[in-house]
């Protein structure tokens, strides 16, 4: 009798479990069908100043492989994360975010960084990453949380490369202590931000963003964002995971120097690691002399090219990169396939309405505004910006916090990530910790997060409604 | 629609009946910190889930004077000494996550209360308790009633009004009540707002289950709140200072030293001060500031001296606000207003 009751109970539980599975929501995942992402926003027939040529020139340079010395594209290193912009900004097209296969994982075997040890957090199919140490280390290897660092620790050095010249000693130019940093939980990661539509975000007027901020304060979700500001002119900064960069020019110049080690007209000096500037507790100061001016061309390694033709070629690389990103069209939305079935347009539409109703759109503002008149191209003028971001920084709680401060953003504050193009992103959140949209949503809730009430609203939806929200997000 | 109206008429009647009852008093003990600030020095590992590198945060010149963000939930009782508020949570509800720090526009998330895992009901819900400092609000609202009307007048297209702003008594105190819902999400919001110490205190209840919302609204009568009028309500006296908008204007200032900032920052820094009966600042509350800003402002304000504030001919303490730093939005409320609740 008891056995029969147990069996009945087990069958009932199994039935409930299966029923739950039938209604459980699923991230439709990365949408593989081409949506035409990666083209220019410029209408060639309405390009009075000829900027299409500058876009194409920037696109080419974005894909150039840089070397340390001895080629047409020199200046790489002495430290770097990659040797090509498009190796990191690749998904789903040039200018995007990290690809499914991480090119960094091959660098120790394909000659890009032969004298290096692959950090444990760089894996063949994991996210393309940069690493930062939030805090300094004491000389005995313990973490000192009184020493706040947070700068990028480049993964690789030029050691072992045939073009590295006098800078070829792993002792003289060691990799940062990644194994120790992992062991002591003193490392955080960032993945590449996609740059599609960046020219539209750049051309949003500050006053438009300020009006949005004021209008949003009436929300009943407990959300109150603020802005990160450029330290020079105090205007609203808007690029990077913490909105730490004011312009695409600055964004390009910083990345060229920090991610590839190429000095340029914006950042003219080789960059010692944070631990080499005397603040890291190691006592080291600066880069060794044998690792300076490896390209042999002097500084900055990237300059404008006055004698070149056509006119687009006169620009320095940083300006060319900025133009490429500026003129990249926003990623078009598209259909969604879930478990081999096309999701209906009505479900996506319902998801859009739910997304707004439960409060997601308070920060992930579908349309933060219309651009001001552009002096570049008509396509950037008076254009609706469907970025799904308010460009504000928000306090996101201890689950997402990375203990890195940039400008006015603290260790738990992040810019509202623009969601356009989300349907074709593989790795999610600032550090690429998940590929699952549901996990990414849930991680918005934690102690100290502005999103807690909104996430609770999401949980209060029916399974069908939650699925519609997920479907909608993958349509972006 | 008629059914909804009937529900609200019924709810209003019950609320009115409950309003005559005294809320049960609740005691609370000191809560532990979820965001410890004393983890410094040499560690073997960086602790997981602890925010050590903070952006602009609140701070105060002393740890004794209550501040709005100082509330907590202990033993299932929400207590906020600054607002004199005590609320015993309904059974099977708890605060899972603390809210964010106050914003640079003076908005506080005082508590976020959600169903526990043991909760049994057809739908989940939220109890969100917030406060907007009316000294610093960028919205064109001077008090709770105006704030609710502003919300109603600017309700986004996703929502429909269920009950326009209505005055009612909750826990023996006047509240403005407003209800709206999302037909798509089938979520309902009940918003209750009242004025306390120059803040618009809001309690936002939300759920798909309107019966649950009605019960939660009725349950709010168990809150213990300061009396509507009298010293504890913020009109001045020994217990709580009078709060006066823009009291720190030139004609009231006898001595003033500007803060010297060591770093160029661009964030607004709202500051609340309490001025004693002699015109000296006795308490400084930096609602949102970086540590270097907090120090510079505190060092400067300690040298300020005000005219004595007289209430009914007698010197009285005053609480007022000063905005330092970059003000990106102009306050929409009147330049000066003595709020007497």
CSV table of C-alpha atoms in Angstrom, one decimal, chain A residues 134-135 138 140-146 148 182-186 210 213-227 229-234 350 352-354 356-359 361-362 395 397-399 401 403-405 407-413 442 445-454 456-457 459-462 465, chain B residues 34-35 39-57 94-105 107-109 112 114-115 123-126 128 130 132 137-139 147 150-151 154-156 158-159 178 180 182-187 189 191 202 204 206-208 264-268 290 326 328-329:
chain,number,residue,atom,x,y,z
A,134,UNK,CA,40.8,45.8,-9.3
A,135,UNK,CA,43.4,45.9,-6.5
A,138,UNK,CA,51.7,43.2,-1.9
A,140,UNK,CA,54.3,38.7,-0.8
A,141,UNK,CA,51.5,38.2,-3.3
A,142,UNK,CA,48.6,39.0,-1.1
A,143,UNK,CA,46.0,41.4,-2.3
A,144,UNK,CA,45.9,44.9,-0.9
A,145,UNK,CA,42.5,46.3,-1.3
A,146,UNK,CA,43.7,49.7,-0.2
A,148,UNK,CA,42.8,50.5,-6.1
A,182,UNK,CA,42.7,34.2,-10.5
A,183,UNK,CA,43.7,32.4,-7.3
A,184,UNK,CA,43.1,35.5,-5.2
A,185,UNK,CA,39.9,36.6,-7.1
A,186,UNK,CA,41.6,39.8,-8.1
A,210,UNK,CA,19.1,65.0,-19.7
A,213,UNK,CA,16.7,61.3,-17.4
A,214,UNK,CA,14.3,63.8,-15.8
A,215,UNK,CA,11.3,62.2,-17.4
A,216,UNK,CA,12.3,58.8,-16.2
A,217,UNK,CA,12.5,59.8,-12.6
A,218,UNK,CA,8.7,59.4,-12.2
A,219,UNK,CA,9.1,55.7,-12.5
A,220,UNK,CA,7.8,53.4,-9.8
A,221,UNK,CA,10.6,50.8,-10.1
A,222,UNK,CA,13.2,52.5,-7.8
A,223,UNK,CA,15.4,53.4,-10.8
A,224,UNK,CA,17.5,56.5,-10.8
A,225,UNK,CA,20.4,56.8,-13.2
A,226,UNK,CA,23.1,59.3,-13.6
A,227,UNK,CA,25.6,60.2,-16.3
A,229,UNK,CA,31.0,62.9,-17.7
A,230,UNK,CA,34.0,63.7,-19.8
A,231,UNK,CA,36.6,65.1,-17.5
A,232,UNK,CA,37.7,67.8,-19.9
A,233,UNK,CA,34.5,69.6,-21.0
A,234,UNK,CA,32.0,67.9,-18.6
A,350,UNK,CA,3.7,41.1,-27.3
A,352,UNK,CA,8.0,44.3,-26.8
A,353,UNK,CA,5.0,45.6,-25.0
A,354,UNK,CA,5.8,43.5,-21.9
A,356,UNK,CA,8.2,48.2,-21.6
A,357,UNK,CA,5.3,47.5,-19.2
A,358,UNK,CA,7.4,45.7,-16.6
A,359,UNK,CA,10.0,48.5,-16.5
A,361,UNK,CA,12.5,50.1,-20.9
A,362,UNK,CA,13.0,52.6,-18.1
A,395,UNK,CA,24.0,51.0,-9.8
A,397,UNK,CA,24.4,45.6,-7.3
A,398,UNK,CA,27.0,43.2,-6.0
A,399,UNK,CA,26.4,40.4,-8.5
A,401,UNK,CA,29.9,44.7,-9.6
A,403,UNK,CA,35.1,46.9,-8.3
A,404,UNK,CA,36.5,49.0,-11.2
A,405,UNK,CA,35.9,52.7,-11.2
A,407,UNK,CA,35.3,58.4,-14.4
A,408,UNK,CA,32.2,59.0,-12.3
A,409,UNK,CA,31.2,55.3,-12.4
A,410,UNK,CA,31.9,53.3,-9.3
A,411,UNK,CA,32.6,49.6,-9.0
A,412,UNK,CA,29.0,48.6,-9.2
A,413,UNK,CA,27.8,51.1,-11.9
A,442,UNK,CA,18.5,37.3,-13.5
A,445,UNK,CA,19.0,41.6,-9.5
A,446,UNK,CA,21.2,41.6,-6.4
A,447,UNK,CA,22.0,43.7,-3.3
A,448,UNK,CA,22.1,47.3,-4.2
A,449,UNK,CA,20.8,47.0,-7.8
A,450,UNK,CA,18.4,49.5,-9.3
A,451,UNK,CA,16.9,46.7,-11.3
A,452,UNK,CA,15.5,44.5,-8.5
A,453,UNK,CA,11.9,45.6,-8.8
A,454,UNK,CA,11.9,45.2,-12.6
A,456,UNK,CA,10.7,40.8,-9.8
A,457,UNK,CA,8.1,42.1,-12.3
A,459,UNK,CA,9.4,36.9,-12.6
A,460,UNK,CA,5.7,37.7,-12.0
A,461,UNK,CA,4.9,37.2,-15.7
A,462,UNK,CA,3.5,33.9,-16.9
A,465,UNK,CA,4.9,36.1,-21.3
B,34,UNK,CA,25.2,43.8,3.6
B,35,UNK,CA,27.7,46.2,2.2
B,39,UNK,CA,37.0,45.3,4.7
B,40,UNK,CA,40.3,46.9,4.1
B,41,UNK,CA,44.0,46.1,4.4
B,42,UNK,CA,45.7,42.9,3.4
B,43,UNK,CA,43.5,40.0,2.4
B,44,UNK,CA,44.3,36.7,1.0
B,45,UNK,CA,41.4,36.9,-1.5
B,46,UNK,CA,39.1,39.6,-2.7
B,47,UNK,CA,35.8,38.7,-1.2
B,48,UNK,CA,33.0,37.7,-3.5
B,49,UNK,CA,30.0,39.9,-3.9
B,50,UNK,CA,31.3,42.9,-2.0
B,51,UNK,CA,31.5,46.3,-3.5
B,52,UNK,CA,34.7,47.8,-2.3
B,53,UNK,CA,35.2,50.4,-5.0
B,54,UNK,CA,32.2,52.7,-4.7
B,55,UNK,CA,31.0,55.6,-6.7
B,56,UNK,CA,29.1,58.5,-5.2
B,57,UNK,CA,27.6,57.3,-1.9
B,94,UNK,CA,10.8,39.5,3.1
B,95,UNK,CA,13.5,41.8,1.8
B,96,UNK,CA,15.7,39.6,-0.3
B,97,UNK,CA,17.8,42.5,-1.7
B,98,UNK,CA,18.6,45.9,-0.3
B,99,UNK,CA,18.1,48.8,-2.7
B,100,UNK,CA,20.6,51.0,-4.4
B,101,UNK,CA,22.2,54.0,-2.7
B,102,UNK,CA,20.3,57.3,-2.9
B,103,UNK,CA,20.6,59.1,-6.2
B,104,UNK,CA,22.1,62.5,-6.9
B,105,UNK,CA,18.6,63.7,-7.4
B,107,UNK,CA,15.7,59.6,-4.5
B,108,UNK,CA,15.8,56.8,-2.0
B,109,UNK,CA,14.8,53.2,-2.3
B,112,UNK,CA,12.1,46.3,-1.5
B,114,UNK,CA,8.9,40.5,-2.1
B,115,UNK,CA,7.3,37.2,-1.4
B,123,UNK,CA,0.7,35.7,-8.2
B,124,UNK,CA,3.8,37.3,-6.8
B,125,UNK,CA,4.0,40.9,-5.9
B,126,UNK,CA,6.2,43.8,-4.9
B,128,UNK,CA,8.6,49.1,-2.9
B,130,UNK,CA,10.8,55.0,-1.8
B,132,UNK,CA,12.0,61.6,-3.0
B,137,UNK,CA,13.7,66.8,-7.1
B,138,UNK,CA,14.1,67.7,-10.7
B,139,UNK,CA,10.5,67.0,-11.3
B,147,UNK,CA,4.2,64.1,-7.5
B,150,UNK,CA,2.5,64.4,-12.2
B,151,UNK,CA,2.8,60.6,-12.4
B,154,UNK,CA,2.6,61.6,-17.5
B,155,UNK,CA,1.6,58.0,-17.4
B,156,UNK,CA,3.2,56.2,-20.3
B,158,UNK,CA,1.6,51.1,-21.6
B,159,UNK,CA,-0.6,51.9,-18.6
B,178,UNK,CA,-3.4,56.3,-7.2
B,180,UNK,CA,-3.0,52.1,-12.6
B,182,UNK,CA,-0.8,47.4,-17.6
B,183,UNK,CA,-3.4,45.5,-19.7
B,184,UNK,CA,-0.5,43.7,-21.5
B,185,UNK,CA,1.4,42.5,-18.5
B,186,UNK,CA,-1.8,42.3,-16.4
B,187,UNK,CA,0.1,44.0,-13.6
B,189,UNK,CA,0.2,49.2,-9.3
B,191,UNK,CA,0.7,53.9,-5.2
B,202,UNK,CA,5.9,56.5,-1.6
B,204,UNK,CA,4.3,51.2,-4.4
B,206,UNK,CA,2.4,45.8,-7.5
B,207,UNK,CA,1.0,42.4,-8.5
B,208,UNK,CA,-1.2,40.7,-11.1
B,264,UNK,CA,37.3,68.1,-10.9
B,265,UNK,CA,34.0,66.1,-10.9
B,266,UNK,CA,30.7,66.8,-12.5
B,267,UNK,CA,28.1,65.1,-10.4
B,268,UNK,CA,25.4,66.9,-8.4
B,290,UNK,CA,32.5,60.9,-3.6
B,326,UNK,CA,27.2,70.3,-11.0
B,328,UNK,CA,22.4,69.2,-14.6
B,329,UNK,CA,18.7,69.8,-14.1
